[in-house]
Amino acid sequence: MTSEGPLVDLDFGDTSSHGGPAAPVNGHFRPIPNGHPGPVSFESISTLATIHERVVLSQQTNESPYEKAPSFRSTATAASNGDQRIPKDAIVNSNGLLPSLSSVPLFGSVAGDDKQSVKNNSHSASLLLAASSTSTVATTASSAVTTAATVDIGDGTSLVLPDVGFEGITLDSGIDRESQPLLGSRDHEITYNQFPDDPHFSDLVYSAEIAIDAGIYPERIYQGSSGSYFVKNPADKVVAVFKPKDEEPYGRLNPKWTKWMHKLCCPCCFGRACLIPNQGYLSEAGASLVDQKLNLNIVPKTRVVRLVSETFNYPRIDRQKARIKKTIKERIPAARFNRMSLPPKTGSFQLFVEGYKDADFWLRRFEQDPLPTRLAQKFQIQFERLVVLDYIIRNTDRGNDNWLIKYDQPTILPTTPASPTGANGSVPNGINGGGYIPRSSSRLEMMEHTDWNLVQLPEIKIAAIDNGLAFPFKHPDSWRAYPYHWAWLPQAKQPFSQDIKDLVLPSLSDPNFCEELCNELYELFKQDKGFDRGLFERQMSVMRGQMLNLTQALKDGKSPVQLVQMPAVIVERSKVNPGSSRFFSFQQRFQNKSPFFSWC
């Protein structure tokens, strides 16, 4: 069968009582004398429509549309008598009136593939019909609105033609639907970065994508040993830090030359043998997950997203491909590509925190100017939360330059014009006519002239960033120990407070909580293409051992320094019954091997 349709040879049967079948001549129907069959062509009927109510009825009643259908003999007879009705099962195309589907066998069910014959009685007539590919017969269950259109054929009679309109379907579109893909065109890109459980985070990522489309590209952060970027919103304000997977310290597209020199000059000491390479972005998101599960609230919210930007570090071939596609699209607008832009990069997307400085800056200040007692207690609680987080995830890169402190010193707030006045209309003490509290070099004068309701109380908070080198699959046992640098601080020598015990000890003592945390980390880590279930189980074994030590230290009232001096424990999970997947047993063992250097 060609694209123009098969040739159909039909025998209309006995039409002697009506003077033969009707054939259009110059747009008018004229009967053909009996015994003189010949080819019939329909040239002037220009209305394109598709009507087959029998198909609609069959879909509603589960009845075959080809059963109980009237034969085409009555159709030809009605046409010869000038009947104004078109049979319900007739099909009208650009060349005229086709026989009903009930009288034409489908797909060569009667002998012949391109030529089919239907024999009725002694008289016959042949009809050559060419079905145009642009006049596609659409038989659907869509609701059709049919109205009658009357056409005068010139001899005093009129022919009623159906006017068919389909909702959502255009018959004369000029498109050959046989050449269209079954699943439609890919006009819409696959959407990523959707987080139904956190609409606010989704909106923030979406605003960053809009900014990139508007030409506000992420800016590379020149500090550090990996490719990381400040991501902005359409208002040109930094909202997050994005760290692509392939630009991590040991990634293949790391734009920083320091790690390249490290690998080139000292390959034996390159990398960290206890970590899985190029999974730092998962470690960043995993640290945020642990922080949320324990309600520590010290890690800025971090998720795994995919972004595209010209400022990212791409291979030259990817940039050339994108440039060639853009040129082809400009010259040939009809050209289509699966992706026009550069390939998206997967990485960690961490919310940006404002007002924070490196911990090293404030720690030096606190040595010279100690904090007040009440504020020092707040800082101690925040510090203990950092200790809990780092110890559970076994962070191997916690220096004083990759955790932040925000310290809002007490300030005197300016008054507003709507400030309350005294009973006699006088201004309260400490407020001058300009609306501000006067400055004084004397603390006594400050106490006398200050309304303490207008003083902003000091605040101190900690933000744990740079968690990309955590979740090892074994404790460090080769050259370096990768210690926690906060262990040398004076705050680490104080025993854990009751506040931190009440916060995390109930969760850490619950085995179900531990397994739930491992399952959520599994759902996070498995999205990496290089995910290995065996290595993941080893990572969780280390984390279980850390949680076990931490639980014991909190119960015994130890300090963070005493916590890090406890022997490294590994808690491995194994199946009780090899054929069962529900019951597990846990085995505890200690790590005997120690790294060569314990101080670095």
Coordinates of C-alpha atoms in Angstrom, one line a residue:
M1 CA 0.0 0.0 0.0
T2 CA 1.5 3.3 -1.1
S3 CA 1.0 6.7 0.6
E4 CA -1.8 7.5 -1.9
G5 CA -3.9 4.5 -0.9
P6 CA -5.0 1.3 -2.5
L7 CA -7.2 0.9 -5.6
V8 CA -10.6 -0.5 -4.7
D9 CA -12.7 -2.3 -7.3
L10 CA -16.3 -2.5 -6.1
D11 CA -19.4 -4.3 -7.5
F12 CA -22.4 -2.3 -6.5
G13 CA -24.8 -5.1 -7.2
D14 CA -28.2 -4.9 -8.9
T15 CA -29.2 -1.3 -9.7
S16 CA -31.6 -1.9 -12.6
S17 CA -34.7 -0.7 -10.7
H18 CA -33.1 2.7 -10.3
G19 CA -31.4 3.2 -13.6
G20 CA -27.9 2.4 -12.4
P21 CA -25.6 4.0 -9.9
A22 CA -25.2 7.8 -9.9
A23 CA -21.9 9.3 -11.0
P24 CA -20.9 12.9 -10.9
V25 CA -20.2 14.6 -14.2
N26 CA -18.8 18.2 -13.9
G27 CA -20.1 18.3 -10.4
H28 CA -23.6 16.9 -11.1
F29 CA -24.9 13.4 -10.4
R30 CA -26.0 11.5 -13.5
P31 CA -27.1 7.8 -13.6
I32 CA -25.0 5.3 -15.5
P33 CA -26.9 3.2 -17.9
N34 CA -27.2 -0.4 -16.9
G35 CA -24.7 -2.8 -18.4
H36 CA -22.2 0.0 -18.9
P37 CA -20.1 0.1 -15.8
G38 CA -17.1 2.4 -15.9
P39 CA -14.8 4.5 -13.7
V40 CA -16.4 7.1 -11.6
S41 CA -14.6 10.2 -10.3
F42 CA -15.6 12.9 -7.9
E43 CA -13.9 16.1 -8.7
S44 CA -15.8 19.0 -7.3
I45 CA -16.7 17.9 -3.8
S46 CA -14.1 19.9 -1.8
T47 CA -15.5 19.4 1.7
L48 CA -13.2 17.2 3.8
A49 CA -14.9 15.3 6.7
T50 CA -14.9 12.1 8.6
I51 CA -18.1 10.6 9.9
H52 CA -18.5 7.1 11.3
E53 CA -21.1 6.9 14.0
R54 CA -21.0 3.2 13.9
V55 CA -17.4 3.3 15.4
V56 CA -18.6 5.6 18.2
L57 CA -21.5 3.3 18.9
S58 CA -19.3 0.2 18.9
Q59 CA -16.9 1.8 21.4
Q60 CA -19.8 2.5 23.7
T61 CA -21.6 -0.9 23.3
N62 CA -18.5 -3.1 22.7
E63 CA -20.1 -4.1 19.4
S64 CA -18.1 -4.5 16.2
P65 CA -18.6 -1.5 13.9
Y66 CA -18.8 -3.8 10.9
E67 CA -21.7 -5.9 12.2
K68 CA -25.3 -5.0 11.2
A69 CA -24.0 -2.2 8.9
P70 CA -26.1 -1.4 5.7
S71 CA -24.5 -2.5 2.4
F72 CA -23.2 0.0 -0.1
R73 CA -25.9 -1.1 -2.5
S74 CA -28.5 1.1 -0.7
T75 CA -26.0 4.0 -0.7
A76 CA -25.6 3.9 -4.5
T77 CA -29.3 3.6 -5.0
A78 CA -30.0 6.6 -2.8
A79 CA -27.5 8.7 -4.6
S80 CA -29.0 7.8 -8.0
N81 CA -32.5 8.9 -6.8
G82 CA -31.2 12.2 -5.6
D83 CA -31.7 11.4 -2.0
Q84 CA -30.4 14.3 0.1
R85 CA -29.2 12.1 3.0
I86 CA -25.7 10.8 3.3
P87 CA -25.6 7.4 4.9
K88 CA -24.3 7.4 8.5
D89 CA -21.5 5.0 7.7
A90 CA -20.3 6.7 4.6
I91 CA -16.9 8.5 4.5
V92 CA -16.4 11.7 2.5
N93 CA -12.9 12.6 1.3
S94 CA -11.5 15.1 -1.1
N95 CA -12.3 12.9 -4.1
G96 CA -15.9 12.1 -3.3
L97 CA -18.0 9.5 -1.5
L98 CA -16.2 6.3 -0.3
P99 CA -18.1 3.1 0.4
S100 CA -18.8 2.3 4.0
L101 CA -16.2 0.4 6.1
S102 CA -18.8 -2.4 6.5
S103 CA -18.7 -3.3 2.8
V104 CA -14.9 -3.2 2.3
P105 CA -12.8 -5.9 3.8
L106 CA -9.8 -4.6 5.7
F107 CA -6.1 -5.4 5.0
G108 CA -6.8 -7.9 2.2
S109 CA -9.2 -10.2 4.1
V110 CA -10.7 -11.0 0.6
A111 CA -8.2 -12.1 -1.9
G112 CA -5.7 -9.4 -3.0
D113 CA -3.7 -6.8 -1.1
D114 CA -4.0 -3.7 -3.3
K115 CA -7.3 -4.8 -5.0
Q116 CA -10.4 -6.0 -3.3
S117 CA -13.7 -7.1 -4.9
V118 CA -17.1 -7.4 -3.5
K119 CA -19.6 -9.4 -5.6
N120 CA -23.4 -9.1 -5.0
N121 CA -25.6 -10.0 -8.0
S122 CA -25.4 -10.2 -11.8
H123 CA -24.8 -6.5 -12.5
S124 CA -21.5 -4.8 -11.4
A125 CA -19.8 -1.5 -11.7
S126 CA -16.2 -0.6 -11.0
L127 CA -15.0 2.5 -9.2
L128 CA -11.4 3.7 -9.1
L129 CA -10.8 5.7 -6.0
A130 CA -7.5 7.3 -5.1
A131 CA -7.2 8.2 -1.4
S132 CA -5.0 11.2 -0.9
S133 CA -2.5 11.1 2.0
T134 CA -3.4 14.5 3.0
S135 CA -7.1 13.6 3.4
T136 CA -6.6 11.4 6.5
V137 CA -9.6 9.5 7.7
A138 CA -9.7 10.0 11.5
T139 CA -11.9 7.6 13.3
T140 CA -11.8 8.6 17.0
A141 CA -14.1 8.6 20.0
S142 CA -13.9 12.4 20.2
S143 CA -17.1 14.3 20.3
A144 CA -18.1 15.6 16.9
V145 CA -20.5 18.4 16.1
T146 CA -22.3 17.7 12.9
T147 CA -24.4 20.2 11.0
A148 CA -26.1 19.9 7.6
A149 CA -24.7 21.9 4.6
T150 CA -26.9 22.0 1.5
V151 CA -25.3 22.1 -2.0
D152 CA -27.3 22.7 -5.1
I153 CA -26.2 20.3 -7.8
G154 CA -27.9 22.2 -10.7
D155 CA -30.9 20.0 -11.6
G156 CA -33.3 21.1 -9.0
T157 CA -32.1 18.8 -6.4
S158 CA -29.8 19.5 -3.5
L159 CA -27.2 17.4 -1.8
V160 CA -26.8 17.6 1.9
L161 CA -23.2 17.4 3.0
P162 CA -22.1 17.0 6.6
D163 CA -20.1 19.7 8.3
V164 CA -18.0 18.0 10.8
G165 CA -15.8 19.6 13.5
F166 CA -13.6 17.8 15.9
E167 CA -12.5 19.2 19.2
G168 CA -8.7 19.5 19.3
I169 CA -8.2 17.9 15.9
T170 CA -7.3 19.6 12.6
L171 CA -7.9 17.5 9.6
D172 CA -6.5 19.9 7.0
S173 CA -3.3 20.5 8.8
G174 CA -1.2 19.5 5.8
I175 CA 0.9 17.2 7.9
D176 CA 1.4 13.6 7.1
R177 CA 0.6 12.0 10.4
E178 CA 2.0 8.7 9.3
S179 CA 5.5 10.2 9.5
Q180 CA 5.0 11.7 13.0
P181 CA 6.6 10.0 16.0
L182 CA 4.2 8.0 18.2
L183 CA 5.1 9.8 21.4
G184 CA 4.9 13.3 19.8
S185 CA 7.5 15.9 19.6
R186 CA 9.9 16.8 22.4
D187 CA 8.9 20.5 22.6
H188 CA 9.2 20.5 26.4
E189 CA 12.5 19.7 28.1
I190 CA 12.5 17.3 30.9
T191 CA 12.2 19.2 34.1
Y192 CA 14.6 18.7 37.0
N193 CA 15.2 20.4 40.4
Q194 CA 11.7 19.7 41.6
F195 CA 11.3 19.1 45.4
P196 CA 7.7 18.5 46.3
D197 CA 8.5 18.3 50.0
D198 CA 10.2 21.7 49.9
P199 CA 8.4 24.2 47.6
H200 CA 10.5 27.1 48.9
F201 CA 13.7 25.4 47.9
S202 CA 12.2 24.5 44.5
D203 CA 11.3 28.2 43.9
L204 CA 14.8 29.3 44.9
V205 CA 16.4 27.0 42.4
Y206 CA 13.9 28.1 39.8
S207 CA 14.8 31.7 40.4
A208 CA 18.4 30.8 39.9
E209 CA 17.6 29.2 36.6
I210 CA 15.7 32.3 35.5
A211 CA 18.7 34.4 36.4
I212 CA 21.0 32.2 34.3
D213 CA 18.6 32.5 31.3
A214 CA 18.7 36.2 31.7
G215 CA 22.5 36.4 31.6
I216 CA 23.1 36.6 35.3
Y217 CA 25.6 33.7 35.5
P218 CA 27.1 32.1 38.6
E219 CA 30.5 33.5 39.7
R220 CA 33.4 31.2 40.4
I221 CA 34.7 31.2 44.0
Y222 CA 38.5 31.6 43.8
Q223 CA 39.1 30.3 47.3
G224 CA 39.3 26.5 47.9
S225 CA 40.6 23.7 45.9
S226 CA 37.6 22.9 43.7
G227 CA 35.3 24.5 41.3
S228 CA 32.5 26.2 43.3
Y229 CA 30.2 29.0 42.3
F230 CA 28.1 31.8 43.8
V231 CA 24.6 31.4 42.3
K232 CA 22.4 34.5 42.0
N233 CA 18.8 35.3 41.6
P234 CA 17.2 37.7 39.0
A235 CA 17.9 40.6 41.5
D236 CA 21.7 39.8 41.2
K237 CA 21.8 38.7 44.8
V238 CA 23.8 35.6 45.9
V239 CA 21.4 32.9 47.1
A240 CA 23.4 29.7 47.0
V241 CA 26.7 28.0 46.4
F242 CA 26.8 25.3 43.7
K243 CA 29.5 22.7 43.5
P244 CA 29.5 20.5 40.4
K245 CA 30.4 16.9 40.7
D246 CA 33.0 16.9 37.9
E247 CA 34.7 20.0 39.3
E248 CA 35.4 18.6 42.8
P249 CA 39.0 18.5 44.2
Y250 CA 39.7 15.3 42.4
G251 CA 37.3 15.7 39.5
R252 CA 38.4 15.6 35.9
L253 CA 37.2 19.2 35.2
N254 CA 38.5 20.8 38.4
P255 CA 39.6 24.3 37.2
K256 CA 42.1 24.8 40.1
W257 CA 45.6 23.9 39.2
T258 CA 46.7 23.1 42.8
K259 CA 45.2 19.6 42.8
W260 CA 46.5 19.0 39.3
M261 CA 50.0 19.8 40.5
H262 CA 49.4 17.6 43.5
K263 CA 48.5 14.7 41.3
L264 CA 51.3 15.3 38.9
C265 CA 54.1 15.8 41.5
C266 CA 53.0 13.5 44.3
P267 CA 50.7 10.8 43.0
C268 CA 51.4 8.5 45.9
C269 CA 49.9 11.0 48.3
F270 CA 47.1 12.1 46.0
G271 CA 43.6 11.8 47.2
R272 CA 42.2 10.3 50.4
A273 CA 42.2 6.6 50.5
C274 CA 39.2 6.4 52.9
L275 CA 36.8 8.4 50.7
I276 CA 35.0 7.4 47.5
P277 CA 36.3 9.7 44.8
N278 CA 34.0 12.4 43.2
Q279 CA 31.1 12.0 45.6
G280 CA 31.6 15.2 47.5
Y281 CA 28.3 16.6 46.3
L282 CA 26.5 13.7 47.9
S283 CA 28.4 14.2 51.1
E284 CA 27.3 17.8 51.2
A285 CA 23.6 16.8 50.8
G286 CA 24.1 13.9 53.2
A287 CA 25.4 16.2 55.9
S288 CA 22.3 18.4 55.5
L289 CA 20.1 15.4 55.8
V290 CA 21.8 14.3 59.0
D291 CA 21.5 17.8 60.3
Q292 CA 17.8 17.9 59.6
K293 CA 17.1 14.5 61.1
L294 CA 18.8 15.4 64.4
N295 CA 17.4 19.0 64.4
L296 CA 20.9 20.5 64.8
N297 CA 20.1 23.4 62.4
I298 CA 23.7 24.3 61.7
V299 CA 24.1 23.1 58.1
P300 CA 22.6 25.4 55.4
K301 CA 20.0 23.4 53.5
T302 CA 21.7 21.5 50.7
R303 CA 20.2 19.5 47.8
V304 CA 21.4 17.8 44.6
V305 CA 20.4 19.8 41.6
R306 CA 21.3 20.2 37.9
L307 CA 22.3 23.5 36.4
V308 CA 23.7 24.8 33.1
S309 CA 25.9 27.9 32.8
E310 CA 28.5 29.2 30.5
T311 CA 30.7 30.1 33.4
F312 CA 31.1 26.5 34.4
N313 CA 34.2 24.6 33.4
Y314 CA 33.3 22.6 30.3
P315 CA 35.5 20.7 27.8
R316 CA 36.2 22.5 24.6
I317 CA 34.3 19.9 22.5
D318 CA 31.1 20.6 24.5
R319 CA 31.4 24.3 23.9
Q320 CA 32.0 23.7 20.2
K321 CA 29.0 21.4 19.9
A322 CA 26.8 24.0 21.5
R323 CA 28.1 26.7 19.2
I324 CA 27.6 24.6 16.1
K325 CA 24.0 23.8 17.1
K326 CA 23.3 27.5 17.7
T327 CA 24.6 28.4 14.3
I328 CA 22.6 25.7 12.6
K329 CA 19.5 26.8 14.4
E330 CA 19.9 30.4 13.3
R331 CA 20.3 29.3 9.6
I332 CA 17.8 26.5 9.6
P333 CA 15.0 27.4 12.1
A334 CA 13.3 24.0 11.5
A335 CA 16.3 22.1 12.7
R336 CA 15.7 20.3 16.0
F337 CA 18.1 19.0 18.6
N338 CA 17.7 17.0 21.8
R339 CA 19.6 19.7 23.6
M340 CA 20.6 23.1 22.4
S341 CA 22.6 24.3 25.4
L342 CA 25.6 22.9 27.2
P343 CA 25.1 19.7 29.1
P344 CA 23.7 20.2 32.6
K345 CA 26.0 19.6 35.6
T346 CA 25.0 17.7 38.6
G347 CA 26.1 19.1 42.0
S348 CA 25.3 20.3 45.4
F349 CA 23.2 23.4 45.8
Q350 CA 23.7 24.9 49.3
L351 CA 21.8 28.0 50.5
F352 CA 24.0 31.0 51.1
V353 CA 24.2 32.4 54.6
E354 CA 24.7 36.1 55.2
G355 CA 26.6 37.8 58.0
Y356 CA 28.9 34.9 58.7
K357 CA 32.7 35.0 58.9
D358 CA 35.3 32.3 59.1
A359 CA 35.5 30.7 62.6
D360 CA 39.2 31.5 62.8
F361 CA 38.4 35.2 62.7
W362 CA 36.1 35.2 65.6
L363 CA 38.0 32.7 67.6
R364 CA 41.0 35.0 67.7
R365 CA 38.8 37.9 68.7
F366 CA 37.3 35.8 71.5
E367 CA 40.8 35.1 72.9
Q368 CA 41.4 38.8 73.3
D369 CA 37.9 39.8 74.3
P370 CA 36.1 36.8 75.9
L371 CA 32.3 36.5 75.5
P372 CA 29.9 37.3 78.3
T373 CA 28.9 34.3 80.4
R374 CA 25.4 33.9 78.9
L375 CA 26.6 34.4 75.4
A376 CA 29.5 31.9 76.0
Q377 CA 26.9 29.3 77.0
K378 CA 25.0 29.9 73.7
F379 CA 28.2 29.4 71.8
Q380 CA 29.0 26.2 73.7
I381 CA 25.7 24.7 72.7
Q382 CA 26.2 25.6 69.0
F383 CA 29.7 24.2 69.2
E384 CA 28.5 20.9 70.6
R385 CA 26.1 20.6 67.7
L386 CA 29.0 21.0 65.3
V387 CA 30.9 18.3 67.2
V388 CA 27.9 15.9 67.0
L389 CA 27.5 16.5 63.2
D390 CA 31.2 16.1 62.4
Y391 CA 31.6 13.0 64.5
I392 CA 28.6 11.2 63.0
I393 CA 29.5 11.8 59.4
R394 CA 33.3 11.5 60.2
N395 CA 34.2 14.7 58.5
T396 CA 37.9 14.5 57.3
D397 CA 38.2 18.2 56.5
R398 CA 37.0 20.2 59.4
G399 CA 39.5 23.1 59.8
N400 CA 38.8 26.4 61.4
D401 CA 38.4 28.0 58.0
N402 CA 35.5 25.9 56.8
W403 CA 33.0 26.5 59.5
L404 CA 31.5 29.9 60.1
I405 CA 30.4 32.0 63.0
K406 CA 27.9 34.9 63.0
Y407 CA 28.2 37.2 66.0
D408 CA 25.8 40.1 66.2
Q409 CA 27.2 42.4 68.9
P410 CA 24.7 44.3 71.1
T411 CA 23.6 47.5 69.4
I412 CA 21.3 50.3 70.2
L413 CA 18.4 50.5 67.8
P414 CA 17.4 53.9 66.4
T415 CA 13.9 55.1 67.4
T416 CA 11.2 55.7 64.9
P417 CA 9.1 58.8 64.5
A418 CA 6.2 56.9 66.1
S419 CA 8.1 56.5 69.4
P420 CA 6.0 56.6 72.5
T421 CA 6.2 59.8 74.5
G422 CA 5.7 60.6 78.1
A423 CA 2.4 61.4 79.7
N424 CA 3.1 65.1 79.4
G425 CA 4.3 64.8 75.8
S426 CA 7.9 64.8 76.8
V427 CA 10.5 62.6 75.1
P428 CA 11.7 59.6 77.2
N429 CA 15.1 59.5 78.7
G430 CA 17.8 58.6 76.3
I431 CA 16.1 59.8 73.2
N432 CA 17.1 63.1 71.7
G433 CA 15.2 65.3 69.4
G434 CA 16.8 63.6 66.3
G435 CA 15.3 60.3 67.3
Y436 CA 18.6 58.6 68.2
I437 CA 20.1 57.6 71.5
P438 CA 23.0 59.8 72.2
R439 CA 26.5 58.2 72.2
S440 CA 28.5 58.6 75.3
S441 CA 32.0 57.5 76.1
S442 CA 31.1 56.8 79.7
R443 CA 29.4 53.5 80.4
L444 CA 27.7 55.1 83.4
E445 CA 26.2 57.8 81.2
M446 CA 25.1 55.1 78.7
M447 CA 23.3 53.2 81.5
E448 CA 21.6 56.5 82.6
H449 CA 20.5 57.6 79.1
T450 CA 19.7 54.2 77.5
D451 CA 16.2 52.7 77.3
W452 CA 17.2 49.0 77.3
N453 CA 14.0 48.0 75.5
L454 CA 15.7 49.6 72.4
V455 CA 18.9 47.5 72.7
Q456 CA 19.3 44.6 70.3
L457 CA 20.5 41.6 72.3
P458 CA 23.7 39.8 71.0
E459 CA 23.3 36.6 68.9
I460 CA 25.9 34.0 68.0
K461 CA 25.4 31.2 65.5
I462 CA 27.5 28.5 63.8
A463 CA 27.1 27.4 60.2
A464 CA 28.8 24.1 59.2
I465 CA 29.8 24.4 55.5
D466 CA 32.2 22.4 53.3
N467 CA 31.0 18.9 54.2
G468 CA 32.2 17.4 50.9
L469 CA 34.9 15.2 52.5
A470 CA 32.8 13.1 54.8
F471 CA 31.2 9.7 54.9
P472 CA 34.3 7.5 54.5
F473 CA 34.0 3.8 53.9
K474 CA 36.8 3.1 56.4
H475 CA 38.5 5.0 59.1
P476 CA 41.8 6.8 58.0
D477 CA 44.5 4.2 58.4
S478 CA 47.3 5.1 55.8
W479 CA 49.3 8.3 56.1
R480 CA 47.1 10.9 57.6
A481 CA 44.5 10.8 60.4
Y482 CA 42.5 13.8 59.3
P483 CA 41.7 15.0 62.8
Y484 CA 39.0 17.4 63.9
H485 CA 40.7 20.8 64.3
W486 CA 38.0 21.9 66.8
A487 CA 39.4 19.3 69.2
W488 CA 42.2 21.8 70.2
L489 CA 39.7 24.6 71.2
P490 CA 39.0 25.3 74.8
Q491 CA 35.3 24.6 74.2
A492 CA 36.2 21.0 73.4
K493 CA 37.4 20.3 76.9
Q494 CA 34.1 21.0 78.5
P495 CA 31.7 18.0 79.0
F496 CA 28.7 17.8 76.9
S497 CA 25.8 19.9 78.2
Q498 CA 22.4 18.6 79.2
D499 CA 20.9 20.6 76.3
I500 CA 22.7 18.5 73.7
K501 CA 21.9 15.3 75.5
D502 CA 18.2 16.1 75.5
L503 CA 18.4 17.0 71.8
V504 CA 20.1 14.0 70.2
L505 CA 20.4 11.2 72.8
P506 CA 16.8 9.9 72.4
S507 CA 17.3 9.6 68.6
L508 CA 20.8 8.0 68.8
S509 CA 19.6 5.4 71.3
D510 CA 16.8 4.3 69.0
P511 CA 17.9 1.5 66.5
N512 CA 15.0 2.3 64.3
F513 CA 16.2 5.9 63.9
C514 CA 19.6 4.7 62.8
E515 CA 18.1 2.4 60.2
E516 CA 15.7 5.1 58.9
L517 CA 18.7 7.4 58.5
C518 CA 20.6 4.8 56.6
N519 CA 17.7 4.2 54.3
E520 CA 17.3 7.9 53.5
L521 CA 21.0 8.2 52.8
Y522 CA 20.7 5.2 50.5
E523 CA 17.9 7.0 48.5
L524 CA 20.2 10.0 48.2
F525 CA 23.5 8.2 47.4
K526 CA 22.1 5.8 44.8
Q527 CA 21.3 8.5 42.3
D528 CA 25.1 8.7 41.5
K529 CA 26.0 6.8 38.4
G530 CA 29.0 5.2 40.1
F531 CA 27.0 4.1 43.1
D532 CA 28.2 0.9 44.7
R533 CA 26.0 -0.9 47.2
G534 CA 29.0 -2.6 48.9
L535 CA 30.9 0.6 49.5
F536 CA 27.7 2.2 50.7
E537 CA 27.2 -0.5 53.3
R538 CA 30.8 0.1 54.5
Q539 CA 30.1 3.8 54.8
M540 CA 27.0 3.1 56.9
S541 CA 29.1 0.7 59.0
V542 CA 31.5 3.5 59.9
M543 CA 28.6 5.9 60.6
R544 CA 26.9 3.3 62.9
G545 CA 30.1 2.9 64.9
Q546 CA 30.4 6.7 65.2
M547 CA 26.9 6.9 66.5
L548 CA 27.6 4.1 69.0
N549 CA 30.6 5.9 70.4
L550 CA 28.8 9.2 70.6
T551 CA 25.9 7.7 72.4
Q552 CA 28.2 6.2 75.0
A553 CA 30.1 9.4 75.4
L554 CA 26.9 11.4 76.0
K555 CA 25.7 8.9 78.6
D556 CA 29.1 8.9 80.4
G557 CA 29.3 12.7 80.5
K558 CA 32.5 12.9 78.4
S559 CA 33.9 15.9 76.6
P560 CA 34.5 16.3 72.8
V561 CA 38.2 15.7 73.4
Q562 CA 37.5 12.5 75.2
L563 CA 35.1 11.5 72.4
V564 CA 37.7 11.7 69.7
Q565 CA 40.1 9.7 71.8
M566 CA 37.7 6.7 71.9
P567 CA 38.8 3.7 69.7
A568 CA 37.3 3.6 66.2
V569 CA 34.4 1.2 66.0
I570 CA 32.7 -0.4 63.0
V571 CA 29.2 -1.8 63.2
E572 CA 28.5 -4.1 60.3
R573 CA 25.1 -5.4 59.3
S574 CA 24.6 -9.0 58.2
K575 CA 21.6 -11.1 57.4
V576 CA 20.4 -13.5 60.1
N577 CA 19.1 -15.8 57.4
P578 CA 20.7 -15.6 53.9
G579 CA 17.3 -16.2 52.3
S580 CA 15.6 -13.5 54.3
S581 CA 15.8 -9.7 53.7
R582 CA 13.9 -8.5 56.8
F583 CA 16.0 -9.6 59.7
F584 CA 19.6 -8.4 60.2
S585 CA 22.2 -8.8 62.9
F586 CA 24.9 -6.3 63.7
Q587 CA 28.5 -7.1 64.5
Q588 CA 30.9 -4.7 66.2
R589 CA 34.6 -4.7 65.7
F590 CA 37.4 -2.3 66.3
Q591 CA 39.9 -0.9 63.9
N592 CA 43.4 -1.9 64.9
K593 CA 45.5 -0.2 62.2
S594 CA 46.3 3.5 62.8
P595 CA 47.6 6.1 60.4
F596 CA 51.3 7.0 60.3
F597 CA 50.7 10.7 61.2
S598 CA 48.2 11.3 63.9
W599 CA 48.4 15.1 64.0
C600 CA 47.5 15.9 60.4

